[in-house]
Amino acid sequence: MRVISGIARGTKLKSIDSISTRPTLDRVKESLFNILMPKIKEAVILDLFAGSGAIAIEFLSRGAECAYLCEKSHLAIKMIYENLEKTKLTSKAKVIEKDYKKALDLLQKEKIQFDLVYIDPPYAANLAVDAVEKILSLNLLKEKGNLIIETDDEKRELLELEKLDINVYDIRKYGRVSLIFLAVEK
């Protein structure tokens, strides 16, 4: 696993060999960042289920102002710090070692809002839409902000998203993985 583009391009990242963590495939990352490229420069990013930190690091490498990486696994947190040091992006990152709900509450208390939020929980956990709902209720998204869900069960996510006041503006499928792009309806 390596950084695809930007100032840390080519840097090899460490990943966790675990059933509960799965790195986003390079072809999915490449497509994701091609779609989001115009929105990345100077953006404030939240990588909610950060794993090894690869997605947030890719955002930072491509010019995001700062990234918040939320992860509850101590082993993953250690890996995130190692990857941030390796890419020399530590100063632009804030790492939160908490469950996603507690992390979102903390961010709301600190009055932080995000341009882009990447949500990639363990697939079987079915937490993505709950996370979206909490982000919206805590007003953590900037006015023109976007959320992206990575999932292996697009139908389940879309069915649950219908209940929320959110616009699904794009869906991309890559084998068994789908990216669902969301924006608040105004």
N, CA and C atoms as an extended XYZ file, in Angstrom:
558
Properties=species:S:1:pos:R:3:atomname:S:1:resname:S:1:resid:I:1 pbc="F F F"
N         0.852       -1.172        0.000 N   MET     1
C         0.000        0.000        0.000 CA  MET     1
C         0.901        1.239        0.000 C   MET     1
N         0.651        2.131       -0.947 N   ARG     2
C         1.467        3.342       -1.020 CA  ARG     2
C         0.605        4.555       -1.335 C   ARG     2
N         1.164        5.741       -1.076 N   VAL     3
C         0.484        6.995       -1.389 CA  VAL     3
C         0.525        7.163       -2.905 C   VAL     3
N        -0.625        7.426       -3.513 N   ILE     4
C        -0.742        7.451       -4.968 CA  ILE     4
C        -0.231        8.754       -5.581 C   ILE     4
N        -0.539        9.899       -4.938 N   SER     5
C        -0.217       11.175       -5.564 CA  SER     5
C         0.089       12.242       -4.515 C   SER     5
N         0.616       13.365       -4.985 N   GLY     6
C         0.861       14.505       -4.107 CA  GLY     6
C         2.264       14.511       -3.525 C   GLY     6
N         2.442       15.279       -2.441 N   ILE     7
C         3.775       15.490       -1.877 CA  ILE     7
C         4.389       14.236       -1.257 C   ILE     7
N         3.562       13.267       -0.867 N   ALA     8
C         4.079       12.024       -0.274 CA  ALA     8
C         4.002       10.858       -1.266 C   ALA     8
N         3.815       11.185       -2.535 N   ARG     9
C         3.642       10.168       -3.579 CA  ARG     9
C         4.730        9.095       -3.520 C   ARG     9
N         4.286        7.841       -3.615 N   GLY    10
C         5.202        6.716       -3.649 CA  GLY    10
C         5.614        6.188       -2.289 C   GLY    10
N         5.305        6.912       -1.217 N   THR    11
C         5.682        6.454        0.117 CA  THR    11
C         4.902        5.193        0.461 C   THR    11
N         5.628        4.157        0.872 N   LYS    12
C         4.983        2.908        1.286 CA  LYS    12
C         4.396        3.092        2.676 C   LYS    12
N         3.140        2.672        2.829 N   LEU    13
C         2.474        2.763        4.119 CA  LEU    13
C         2.363        1.383        4.750 C   LEU    13
N         2.420        1.359        6.055 N   LYS    14
C         2.199        0.104        6.774 CA  LYS    14
C         0.699       -0.130        6.857 C   LYS    14
N         0.311       -1.390        6.830 N   SER    15
C        -1.098       -1.717        7.020 CA  SER    15
C        -1.209       -2.832        8.041 C   SER    15
N        -2.404       -3.003        8.543 N   ILE    16
C        -2.653       -3.974        9.594 CA  ILE    16
C        -3.191       -5.255        8.971 C   ILE    16
N        -2.558       -6.359        9.280 N   ASP    17
C        -3.074       -7.649        8.820 CA  ASP    17
C        -4.095       -8.128        9.826 C   ASP    17
N        -5.350       -7.827        9.522 N   SER    18
C        -6.424       -8.178       10.445 CA  SER    18
C        -7.723       -8.312        9.671 C   SER    18
N        -8.596       -9.150       10.176 N   ILE    19
C        -9.900       -9.332        9.535 CA  ILE    19
C       -10.762       -8.083        9.713 C   ILE    19
N       -10.581       -7.364       10.817 N   SER    20
C       -11.420       -6.198       11.095 CA  SER    20
C       -10.983       -4.954       10.312 C   SER    20
N        -9.781       -4.972        9.756 N   THR    21
C        -9.313       -3.823        8.966 CA  THR    21
C        -9.007       -4.287        7.556 C   THR    21
N        -9.435       -3.495        6.577 N   ARG    22
C        -9.150       -3.858        5.202 CA  ARG    22
C        -8.819       -2.594        4.453 C   ARG    22
N        -7.617       -2.548        3.849 N   PRO    23
C        -7.241       -1.334        3.131 CA  PRO    23
C        -8.110       -1.119        1.884 C   PRO    23
N        -8.390        0.135        1.590 N   THR    24
C        -9.116        0.478        0.371 CA  THR    24
C        -8.195        0.184       -0.813 C   THR    24
N        -8.733       -0.513       -1.803 N   LEU    25
C        -7.948       -0.882       -2.980 CA  LEU    25
C        -7.447        0.359       -3.715 C   LEU    25
N        -6.252        0.261       -4.303 N   ASP    26
C        -5.669        1.395       -5.027 CA  ASP    26
C        -6.585        1.913       -6.133 C   ASP    26
N        -7.242        1.008       -6.864 N   ARG    27
C        -8.107        1.479       -7.964 CA  ARG    27
C        -9.315        2.243       -7.426 C   ARG    27
N        -9.798        1.866       -6.237 N   VAL    28
C       -10.905        2.587       -5.605 CA  VAL    28
C       -10.402        3.952       -5.134 C   VAL    28
N        -9.221        3.968       -4.508 N   LYS    29
C        -8.630        5.238       -4.044 CA  LYS    29
C        -8.387        6.183       -5.213 C   LYS    29
N        -7.819        5.658       -6.287 N   GLU    30
C        -7.518        6.476       -7.472 CA  GLU    30
C        -8.783        7.148       -7.995 C   GLU    30
N        -9.851        6.373       -8.123 N   SER    31
C       -11.114        6.904       -8.619 CA  SER    31
C       -11.706        7.921       -7.640 C   SER    31
N       -11.702        7.592       -6.359 N   LEU    32
C       -12.218        8.486       -5.326 CA  LEU    32
C       -11.550        9.853       -5.415 C   LEU    32
N       -10.227        9.860       -5.491 N   PHE    33
C        -9.505       11.124       -5.488 CA  PHE    33
C        -9.619       11.862       -6.814 C   PHE    33
N        -9.813       11.163       -7.905 N   ASN    34
C       -10.079       11.833       -9.182 CA  ASN    34
C       -11.414       12.575       -9.115 C   ASN    34
N       -12.411       11.951       -8.494 N   ILE    35
C       -13.735       12.565       -8.362 CA  ILE    35
C       -13.673       13.786       -7.435 C   ILE    35
N       -12.944       13.646       -6.333 N   LEU    36
C       -12.925       14.700       -5.304 CA  LEU    36
C       -11.864       15.775       -5.514 C   LEU    36
N       -10.976       15.600       -6.471 N   MET    37
C        -9.820       16.493       -6.637 CA  MET    37
C       -10.148       17.991       -6.525 C   MET    37
N       -11.199       18.479       -7.191 N   PRO    38
C       -11.467       19.924       -7.094 CA  PRO    38
C       -11.850       20.388       -5.684 C   PRO    38
N       -12.222       19.465       -4.800 N   LYS    39
C       -12.683       19.836       -3.464 CA  LYS    39
C       -11.609       19.669       -2.387 C   LYS    39
N       -10.456       19.118       -2.744 N   ILE    40
C        -9.455       18.746       -1.740 CA  ILE    40
C        -8.592       19.907       -1.263 C   ILE    40
N        -8.187       20.781       -2.172 N   LYS    41
C        -7.266       21.865       -1.819 CA  LYS    41
C        -7.779       22.647       -0.609 C   LYS    41
N        -6.979       22.692        0.449 N   GLU    42
C        -7.259       23.434        1.675 CA  GLU    42
C        -8.510       22.959        2.431 C   GLU    42
N        -8.969       21.738        2.152 N   ALA    43
C       -10.149       21.198        2.830 CA  ALA    43
C        -9.792       20.661        4.212 C   ALA    43
N       -10.800       20.660        5.077 N   VAL    44
C       -10.688       20.029        6.387 CA  VAL    44
C       -11.400       18.675        6.259 C   VAL    44
N       -10.662       17.612        6.569 N   ILE    45
C       -11.099       16.246        6.297 CA  ILE    45
C       -11.343       15.489        7.598 C   ILE    45
N       -12.340       14.611        7.587 N   LEU    46
C       -12.530       13.644        8.668 CA  LEU    46
C       -12.512       12.248        8.060 C   LEU    46
N       -11.570       11.422        8.517 N   ASP    47
C       -11.516       10.004        8.150 CA  ASP    47
C       -12.016        9.266        9.381 C   ASP    47
N       -13.298        8.877        9.355 N   LEU    48
C       -13.975        8.444       10.574 CA  LEU    48
C       -13.566        7.072       11.090 C   LEU    48
N       -13.344        6.130       10.232 N   PHE    49
C       -12.868        4.801       10.649 CA  PHE    49
C       -11.526        4.628        9.948 C   PHE    49
N       -10.494        5.253       10.485 N   ALA    50
C        -9.262        5.517        9.742 CA  ALA    50
C        -8.380        4.306        9.453 C   ALA    50
N        -8.477        3.233       10.219 N   GLY    51
C        -7.617        2.073        9.964 CA  GLY    51
C        -6.147        2.465       10.040 C   GLY    51
N        -5.419        2.305        8.941 N   SER    52
C        -3.991        2.644        8.897 CA  SER    52
C        -3.754        4.128        8.621 C   SER    52
N        -4.825        4.858        8.289 N   GLY    53
C        -4.705        6.289        7.998 CA  GLY    53
C        -4.464        6.600        6.534 C   GLY    53
N        -4.480        5.591        5.676 N   ALA    54
C        -4.122        5.763        4.262 CA  ALA    54
C        -5.001        6.782        3.531 C   ALA    54
N        -6.296        6.792        3.784 N   ILE    55
C        -7.188        7.724        3.078 CA  ILE    55
C        -6.891        9.166        3.498 C   ILE    55
N        -6.800        9.408        4.799 N   ALA    56
C        -6.494       10.763        5.280 CA  ALA    56
C        -5.128       11.218        4.787 C   ALA    56
N        -4.161       10.321        4.786 N   ILE    57
C        -2.812       10.655        4.302 CA  ILE    57
C        -2.852       11.022        2.824 C   ILE    57
N        -3.643       10.312        2.055 N   GLU    58
C        -3.786       10.634        0.625 CA  GLU    58
C        -4.391       12.026        0.457 C   GLU    58
N        -5.406       12.357        1.263 N   PHE    59
C        -5.997       13.702        1.222 CA  PHE    59
C        -4.940       14.757        1.539 C   PHE    59
N        -4.169       14.532        2.603 N   LEU    60
C        -3.142       15.496        3.005 CA  LEU    60
C        -2.054       15.622        1.945 C   LEU    60
N        -1.649       14.512        1.372 N   SER    61
C        -0.630       14.521        0.328 CA  SER    61
C        -1.073       15.347       -0.876 C   SER    61
N        -2.377       15.373       -1.115 N   ARG    62
C        -2.929       16.087       -2.269 CA  ARG    62
C        -3.359       17.519       -1.955 C   ARG    62
N        -3.041       18.024       -0.757 N   GLY    63
C        -3.265       19.439       -0.498 CA  GLY    63
C        -4.343       19.793        0.502 C   GLY    63
N        -4.957       18.815        1.179 N   ALA    64
C        -5.933       19.159        2.213 CA  ALA    64
C        -5.226       19.940        3.323 C   ALA    64
N        -5.960       20.871        3.933 N   GLU    65
C        -5.385       21.709        4.998 CA  GLU    65
C        -5.047       20.878        6.227 C   GLU    65
N        -6.000       20.064        6.667 N   CYS    66
C        -5.748       19.183        7.807 CA  CYS    66
C        -6.731       18.019        7.770 C   CYS    66
N        -6.378       16.966        8.494 N   ALA    67
C        -7.230       15.787        8.547 CA  ALA    67
C        -7.339       15.308        9.982 C   ALA    67
N        -8.541       14.941       10.354 N   TYR    68
C        -8.807       14.314       11.635 CA  TYR    68
C        -9.000       12.827       11.355 C   TYR    68
N        -8.263       12.001       12.073 N   LEU    69
C        -8.328       10.556       11.881 CA  LEU    69
C        -8.906        9.942       13.145 C   LEU    69
N       -10.049        9.321       13.021 N   CYS    70
C       -10.725        8.710       14.157 CA  CYS    70
C       -10.599        7.194       14.050 C   CYS    70
N       -10.120        6.577       15.109 N   GLU    71
C        -9.955        5.115       15.125 CA  GLU    71
C        -9.958        4.659       16.575 C   GLU    71
N       -10.652        3.556       16.865 N   LYS    72
C       -10.698        3.101       18.259 CA  LYS    72
C        -9.664        2.023       18.581 C   LYS    72
N        -9.100        1.376       17.564 N   SER    73
C        -8.116        0.322       17.788 CA  SER    73
C        -6.747        0.912       18.130 C   SER    73
N        -6.213        0.510       19.273 N   HIS    74
C        -4.901        1.011       19.696 CA  HIS    74
C        -3.809        0.598       18.702 C   HIS    74
N        -3.904       -0.618       18.185 N   LEU    75
C        -2.934       -1.108       17.201 CA  LEU    75
C        -2.974       -0.246       15.929 C   LEU    75
N        -4.181        0.086       15.484 N   ALA    76
C        -4.327        0.936       14.297 CA  ALA    76
C        -3.794        2.344       14.560 C   ALA    76
N        -4.046        2.876       15.744 N   ILE    77
C        -3.555        4.218       16.101 CA  ILE    77
C        -2.035        4.260       16.003 C   ILE    77
N        -1.384        3.238       16.509 N   LYS    78
C         0.073        3.153       16.445 CA  LYS    78
C         0.538        3.187       14.983 C   LYS    78
N        -0.152        2.442       14.131 N   MET    79
C         0.169        2.396       12.700 CA  MET    79
C        -0.066        3.757       12.036 C   MET    79
N        -1.143        4.438       12.418 N   ILE    80
C        -1.436        5.769       11.880 CA  ILE    80
C        -0.266        6.718       12.168 C   ILE    80
N         0.189        6.737       13.417 N   TYR    81
C         1.304        7.614       13.781 CA  TYR    81
C         2.565        7.278       12.987 C   TYR    81
N         2.833        5.980       12.805 N   GLU    82
C         4.006        5.575       12.023 CA  GLU    82
C         3.884        6.040       10.576 C   GLU    82
N         2.695        5.896        9.992 N   ASN    83
C         2.482        6.311        8.605 CA  ASN    83
C         2.537        7.832        8.448 C   ASN    83
N         2.031        8.555        9.426 N   LEU    84
C         2.112       10.018        9.374 CA  LEU    84
C         3.559       10.485        9.464 C   LEU    84
N         4.331        9.860       10.332 N   GLU    85
C         5.754       10.218       10.447 CA  GLU    85
C         6.498        9.904        9.157 C   GLU    85
N         6.223        8.750        8.603 N   LYS    86
C         6.889        8.314        7.373 CA  LYS    86
C         6.619        9.282        6.215 C   LYS    86
N         5.405        9.814        6.157 N   THR    87
C         5.013       10.728        5.072 CA  THR    87
C         5.291       12.188        5.420 C   THR    87
N         5.772       12.432        6.633 N   LYS    88
C         6.062       13.794        7.119 CA  LYS    88
C         4.803       14.680        7.125 C   LYS    88
N         3.660       14.085        7.453 N   LEU    89
C         2.393       14.818        7.464 CA  LEU    89
C         1.796       14.943        8.865 C   LEU    89
N         2.565       14.604        9.874 N   THR    90
C         2.081       14.614       11.263 CA  THR    90
C         1.516       15.972       11.668 C   THR    90
N         2.139       17.052       11.251 N   SER    91
C         1.711       18.390       11.678 CA  SER    91
C         0.342       18.774       11.126 C   SER    91
N        -0.112       18.104       10.084 N   LYS    92
C        -1.408       18.435        9.485 CA  LYS    92
C        -2.516       17.484        9.931 C   LYS    92
N        -2.176       16.557       10.827 N   ALA    93
C        -3.140       15.531       11.234 CA  ALA    93
C        -3.445       15.605       12.725 C   ALA    93
N        -4.686       15.308       13.054 N   LYS    94
C        -5.103       15.189       14.445 CA  LYS    94
C        -5.722       13.797       14.596 C   LYS    94
N        -5.135       12.996       15.474 N   VAL    95
C        -5.569       11.607       15.649 CA  VAL    95
C        -6.404       11.505       16.917 C   VAL    95
N        -7.565       10.871       16.775 N   ILE    96
C        -8.491       10.708       17.897 CA  ILE    96
C        -8.689        9.214       18.136 C   ILE    96
N        -8.232        8.753       19.300 N   GLU    97
C        -8.393        7.335       19.640 CA  GLU    97
C        -9.661        7.168       20.465 C   GLU    97
N       -10.775        7.058       19.756 N   LYS    98
C       -12.080        6.903       20.401 CA  LYS    98
C       -13.029        6.175       19.465 C   LYS    98
N       -14.068        5.641       20.024 N   ASP    99
C       -15.202        5.129       19.274 CA  ASP    99
C       -15.767        6.294       18.449 C   ASP    99
N       -16.332        6.003       17.282 N   TYR   100
C       -16.763        7.082       16.383 CA  TYR   100
C       -17.789        8.022       17.015 C   TYR   100
N       -18.690        7.508       17.834 N   LYS   101
C       -19.710        8.373       18.454 CA  LYS   101
C       -19.071        9.363       19.426 C   LYS   101
N       -18.147        8.865       20.242 N   LYS   102
C       -17.457        9.742       21.197 CA  LYS   102
C       -16.581       10.749       20.461 C   LYS   102
N       -15.954       10.311       19.378 N   ALA   103
C       -15.119       11.217       18.584 CA  ALA   103
C       -15.966       12.333       17.973 C   ALA   103
N       -17.131       11.985       17.437 N   LEU   104
C       -18.012       12.994       16.834 CA  LEU   104
C       -18.511       13.984       17.884 C   LEU   104
N       -18.837       13.491       19.074 N   ASP   105
C       -19.249       14.393       20.163 CA  ASP   105
C       -18.125       15.364       20.522 C   ASP   105
N       -16.899       14.849       20.600 N   LEU   106
C       -15.733       15.680       20.900 CA  LEU   106
C       -15.535       16.762       19.832 C   LEU   106
N       -15.643       16.378       18.571 N   LEU   107
C       -15.471       17.330       17.472 CA  LEU   107
C       -16.546       18.418       17.511 C   LEU   107
N       -17.745       18.041       17.881 N   GLN   108
C       -18.834       19.017       17.978 CA  GLN   108
C       -18.563       19.999       19.115 C   GLN   108
N       -18.063       19.498       20.242 N   LYS   109
C       -17.717       20.373       21.378 CA  LYS   109
C       -16.632       21.364       20.988 C   LYS   109
N       -15.716       20.925       20.126 N   GLU   110
C       -14.627       21.794       19.666 CA  GLU   110
C       -15.046       22.680       18.491 C   GLU   110
N       -16.316       22.561       18.079 N   LYS   111
C       -16.902       23.370       17.003 CA  LYS   111
C       -16.153       23.241       15.671 C   LYS   111
N       -15.794       22.013       15.336 N   ILE   112
C       -15.087       21.748       14.091 CA  ILE   112
C       -16.098       21.277       13.047 C   ILE   112
N       -15.973       21.814       11.846 N   GLN   113
C       -16.810       21.388       10.728 CA  GLN   113
C       -15.910       20.940        9.587 C   GLN   113
N       -16.444       20.045        8.769 N   PHE   114
C       -15.633       19.398        7.739 CA  PHE   114
C       -16.143       19.673        6.332 C   PHE   114
N       -15.176       19.751        5.412 N   ASP   115
C       -15.496       19.851        3.987 CA  ASP   115
C       -15.802       18.465        3.427 C   ASP   115
N       -15.025       17.474        3.871 N   LEU   116
C       -15.178       16.105        3.377 CA  LEU   116
C       -15.066       15.124        4.538 C   LEU   116
N       -15.988       14.163        4.566 N   VAL   117
C       -15.973       13.120        5.586 CA  VAL   117
C       -15.982       11.771        4.873 C   VAL   117
N       -14.971       10.960        5.170 N   TYR   118
C       -14.875        9.617        4.593 CA  TYR   118
C       -15.280        8.609        5.661 C   TYR   118
N       -16.267        7.783        5.338 N   ILE   119
C       -16.824        6.829        6.291 CA  ILE   119
C       -16.635        5.421        5.745 C   ILE   119
N       -15.742        4.675        6.390 N   ASP   120
C       -15.427        3.318        5.937 CA  ASP   120
C       -15.338        2.378        7.139 C   ASP   120
N       -16.499        2.108        7.776 N   PRO   121
C       -16.476        1.214        8.935 CA  PRO   121
C       -16.303       -0.242        8.494 C   PRO   121
N       -16.016       -1.129        9.442 N   PRO   122
C       -16.009       -2.552        9.069 CA  PRO   122
C       -17.350       -2.878        8.393 C   PRO   122
N       -17.290       -3.520        7.251 N   TYR   123
C       -18.503       -3.735        6.448 CA  TYR   123
C       -19.633       -4.395        7.226 C   TYR   123
N       -19.342       -5.433        7.974 N   ALA   124
C       -20.387       -6.183        8.673 CA  ALA   124
C       -20.998       -5.400        9.836 C   ALA   124
N       -20.344       -4.345       10.268 N   ALA   125
C       -20.795       -3.605       11.456 CA  ALA   125
C       -22.044       -2.770       11.213 C   ALA   125
N       -22.339       -2.401        9.966 N   ASN   126
C       -23.533       -1.625        9.619 CA  ASN   126
C       -23.598       -0.307       10.406 C   ASN   126
N       -22.513        0.456       10.379 N   LEU   127
C       -22.428        1.712       11.146 CA  LEU   127
C       -22.461        2.967       10.280 C   LEU   127
N       -22.321        2.826        8.980 N   ALA   128
C       -22.140        3.986        8.101 CA  ALA   128
C       -23.290        4.986        8.184 C   ALA   128
N       -24.516        4.520        8.039 N   VAL   129
C       -25.654        5.444        8.029 CA  VAL   129
C       -25.867        6.051        9.409 C   VAL   129
N       -25.615        5.272       10.462 N   ASP   130
C       -25.688        5.822       11.818 CA  ASP   130
C       -24.682        6.962       11.979 C   ASP   130
N       -23.489        6.770       11.432 N   ALA   131
C       -22.458        7.815       11.488 CA  ALA   131
C       -22.910        9.060       10.715 C   ALA   131
N       -23.491        8.873        9.533 N   VAL   132
C       -23.994        9.999        8.732 CA  VAL   132
C       -25.044       10.764        9.529 C   VAL   132
N       -25.972       10.032       10.124 N   GLU   133
C       -27.051       10.656       10.898 CA  GLU   133
C       -26.483       11.482       12.057 C   GLU   133
N       -25.492       10.942       12.744 N   LYS   134
C       -24.880       11.651       13.876 CA  LYS   134
C       -24.124       12.893       13.397 C   LYS   134
N       -23.410       12.784       12.288 N   ILE   135
C       -22.677       13.922       11.723 CA  ILE   135
C       -23.645       15.062       11.386 C   ILE   135
N       -24.778       14.707       10.786 N   LEU   136
C       -25.781       15.712       10.424 CA  LEU   136
C       -26.412       16.331       11.668 C   LEU   136
N       -26.757       15.504       12.658 N   SER   137
C       -27.419       16.025       13.858 CA  SER   137
C       -26.496       16.923       14.675 C   SER   137
N       -25.188       16.675       14.612 N   LEU   138
C       -24.226       17.492       15.350 CA  LEU   138
C       -23.709       18.677       14.532 C   LEU   138
N       -24.212       18.812       13.307 N   ASN   139
C       -23.833       19.917       12.422 CA  ASN   139
C       -22.316       19.977       12.196 C   ASN   139
N       -21.724       18.837       11.851 N   LEU   140
C       -20.278       18.750       11.653 CA  LEU   140
C       -19.854       18.959       10.204 C   LEU   140
N       -20.812       19.134        9.320 N   LEU   141
C       -20.508       19.295        7.903 CA  LEU   141
C       -20.657       20.755        7.510 C   LEU   141
N       -19.655       21.278        6.796 N   LYS   142
C       -19.759       22.645        6.288 CA  LYS   142
C       -20.881       22.705        5.249 C   LYS   142
N       -21.307       23.928        4.929 N   GLU   143
C       -22.454       24.118        4.041 CA  GLU   143
C       -22.343       23.341        2.725 C   GLU   143
N       -21.212       23.362        2.084 N   LYS   144
C       -21.054       22.657        0.810 CA  LYS   144
C       -20.248       21.372        0.991 C   LYS   144
N       -20.285       20.827        2.205 N   GLY   145
C       -19.519       19.628        2.515 CA  GLY   145
C       -20.117       18.364        1.918 C   GLY   145
N       -19.271       17.359        1.820 N   ASN   146
C       -19.683       16.067        1.269 CA  ASN   146
C       -19.272       14.930        2.194 C   ASN   146
N       -20.058       13.867        2.148 N   LEU   147
C       -19.720       12.636        2.851 CA  LEU   147
C       -19.559       11.540        1.817 C   LEU   147
N       -18.662       10.612        2.085 N   ILE   148
C       -18.450        9.477        1.192 CA  ILE   148
C       -18.490        8.225        2.058 C   ILE   148
N       -19.333        7.279        1.663 N   ILE   149
C       -19.415        5.993        2.353 CA  ILE   149
C       -18.770        4.943        1.459 C   ILE   149
N       -17.872        4.143        2.033 N   GLU   150
C       -17.355        2.966        1.344 CA  GLU   150
C       -18.069        1.759        1.945 C   GLU   150
N       -18.672        0.933        1.084 N   THR   151
C       -19.485       -0.185        1.569 CA  THR   151
C       -19.437       -1.371        0.617 C   THR   151
N       -19.782       -2.541        1.137 N   ASP   152
C       -19.961       -3.711        0.277 CA  ASP   152
C       -21.438       -4.067        0.182 C   ASP   152
N       -22.314       -3.225        0.764 N   ASP   153
C       -23.760       -3.462        0.718 CA  ASP   153
C       -24.478       -2.164        0.342 C   ASP   153
N       -24.319       -1.797       -0.914 N   GLU   154
C       -24.877       -0.539       -1.425 CA  GLU   154
C       -26.388       -0.446       -1.187 C   GLU   154
N       -27.114       -1.534       -1.448 N   LYS   155
C       -28.581       -1.519       -1.314 CA  LYS   155
C       -29.010       -1.214        0.114 C   LYS   155
N       -28.368       -1.857        1.083 N   ARG   156
C       -28.704       -1.620        2.495 CA  ARG   156
C       -28.476       -0.152        2.854 C   ARG   156
N       -27.324        0.372        2.465 N   GLU   157
C       -26.993        1.763        2.801 CA  GLU   157
C       -27.984        2.730        2.158 C   GLU   157
N       -28.290        2.515        0.882 N   LEU   158
C       -29.204        3.418        0.171 CA  LEU   158
C       -30.606        3.388        0.778 C   LEU   158
N       -31.059        2.208        1.172 N   LEU   159
C       -32.373        2.069        1.804 CA  LEU   159
C       -32.429        2.857        3.109 C   LEU   159
N       -31.377        2.762        3.911 N   GLU   160
C       -31.323        3.486        5.183 CA  GLU   160
C       -31.133        4.993        4.972 C   GLU   160
N       -30.396        5.366        3.937 N   LEU   161
C       -30.151        6.789        3.657 CA  LEU   161
C       -31.420        7.516        3.233 C   LEU   161
N       -32.389        6.792        2.674 N   GLU   162
C       -33.653        7.406        2.261 CA  GLU   162
C       -34.355        8.103        3.422 C   GLU   162
N       -34.111        7.633        4.638 N   LYS   163
C       -34.762        8.183        5.833 CA  LYS   163
C       -34.144        9.509        6.272 C   LYS   163
N       -32.993        9.848        5.708 N   LEU   164
C       -32.283       11.061        6.121 CA  LEU   164
C       -32.465       12.180        5.101 C   LEU   164
N       -32.278       13.409        5.563 N   ASP   165
C       -32.361       14.580        4.689 CA  ASP   165
C       -30.990       14.799        4.041 C   ASP   165
N       -30.653       13.899        3.115 N   ILE   166
C       -29.342       13.941        2.454 CA  ILE   166
C       -29.512       13.522        0.998 C   ILE   166
N       -28.713       14.110        0.148 N   ASN   167
C       -28.787       13.843       -1.284 CA  ASN   167
C       -27.670       12.878       -1.700 C   ASN   167
N       -28.056       11.748       -2.281 N   VAL   168
C       -27.079       10.829       -2.862 CA  VAL   168
C       -26.824       11.346       -4.277 C   VAL   168
N       -25.643       11.936       -4.517 N   TYR   169
C       -25.409       12.544       -5.827 CA  TYR   169
C       -24.530       11.716       -6.750 C   TYR   169
N       -23.952       10.647       -6.256 N   ASP   170
C       -23.152        9.778       -7.125 CA  ASP   170
C       -22.927        8.444       -6.420 C   ASP   170
N       -22.857        7.387       -7.206 N   ILE   171
C       -22.525        6.050       -6.706 CA  ILE   171
C       -21.557        5.438       -7.701 C   ILE   171
N       -20.455        4.911       -7.201 N   ARG   172
C       -19.474        4.239       -8.056 CA  ARG   172
C       -19.249        2.835       -7.513 C   ARG   172
N       -19.236        1.856       -8.399 N   LYS   173
C       -19.061        0.461       -8.000 CA  LYS   173
C       -17.751       -0.072       -8.553 C   LYS   173
N       -16.997       -0.759       -7.698 N   TYR   174
C       -15.712       -1.352       -8.070 CA  TYR   174
C       -15.700       -2.775       -7.534 C   TYR   174
N       -16.109       -3.725       -8.357 N   GLY   175
C       -16.222       -5.098       -7.877 CA  GLY   175
C       -17.281       -5.153       -6.793 C   GLY   175
N       -16.926       -5.648       -5.613 N   ARG   176
C       -17.914       -5.733       -4.525 CA  ARG   176
C       -18.004       -4.451       -3.691 C   ARG   176
N       -17.123       -3.494       -3.944 N   VAL   177
C       -17.087       -2.250       -3.167 CA  VAL   177
C       -17.820       -1.135       -3.911 C   VAL   177
N       -18.603       -0.361       -3.152 N   SER   178
C       -19.261        0.819       -3.710 CA  SER   178
C       -18.873        2.050       -2.910 C   SER   178
N       -18.745        3.164       -3.605 N   LEU   179
C       -18.588        4.463       -2.965 CA  LEU   179
C       -19.872        5.232       -3.181 C   LEU   179
N       -20.450        5.721       -2.096 N   ILE   180
C       -21.693        6.496       -2.151 CA  ILE   180
C       -21.344        7.934       -1.743 C   ILE   180
N       -21.604        8.881       -2.647 N   PHE   181
C       -21.275       10.295       -2.421 CA  PHE   181
C       -22.545       11.032       -1.984 C   PHE   181
N       -22.434       11.775       -0.888 N   LEU   182
C       -23.600       12.439       -0.284 CA  LEU   182
C       -23.341       13.925       -0.073 C   LEU   182
N       -24.409       14.706       -0.174 N   ALA   183
C       -24.373       16.134        0.140 CA  ALA   183
C       -25.675       16.498        0.813 C   ALA   183
N       -25.639       17.486        1.710 N   VAL   184
C       -26.848       17.924        2.396 CA  VAL   184
C       -27.734       18.652        1.401 C   VAL   184
N       -29.017       18.348        1.442 N   GLU   185
C       -29.963       19.021        0.543 CA  GLU   185
C       -30.236       20.415        1.060 C   GLU   185
N       -30.144       21.406        0.174 N   LYS   186
C       -30.409       22.804        0.574 CA  LYS   186
C       -31.525       23.345       -0.271 C   LYS   186
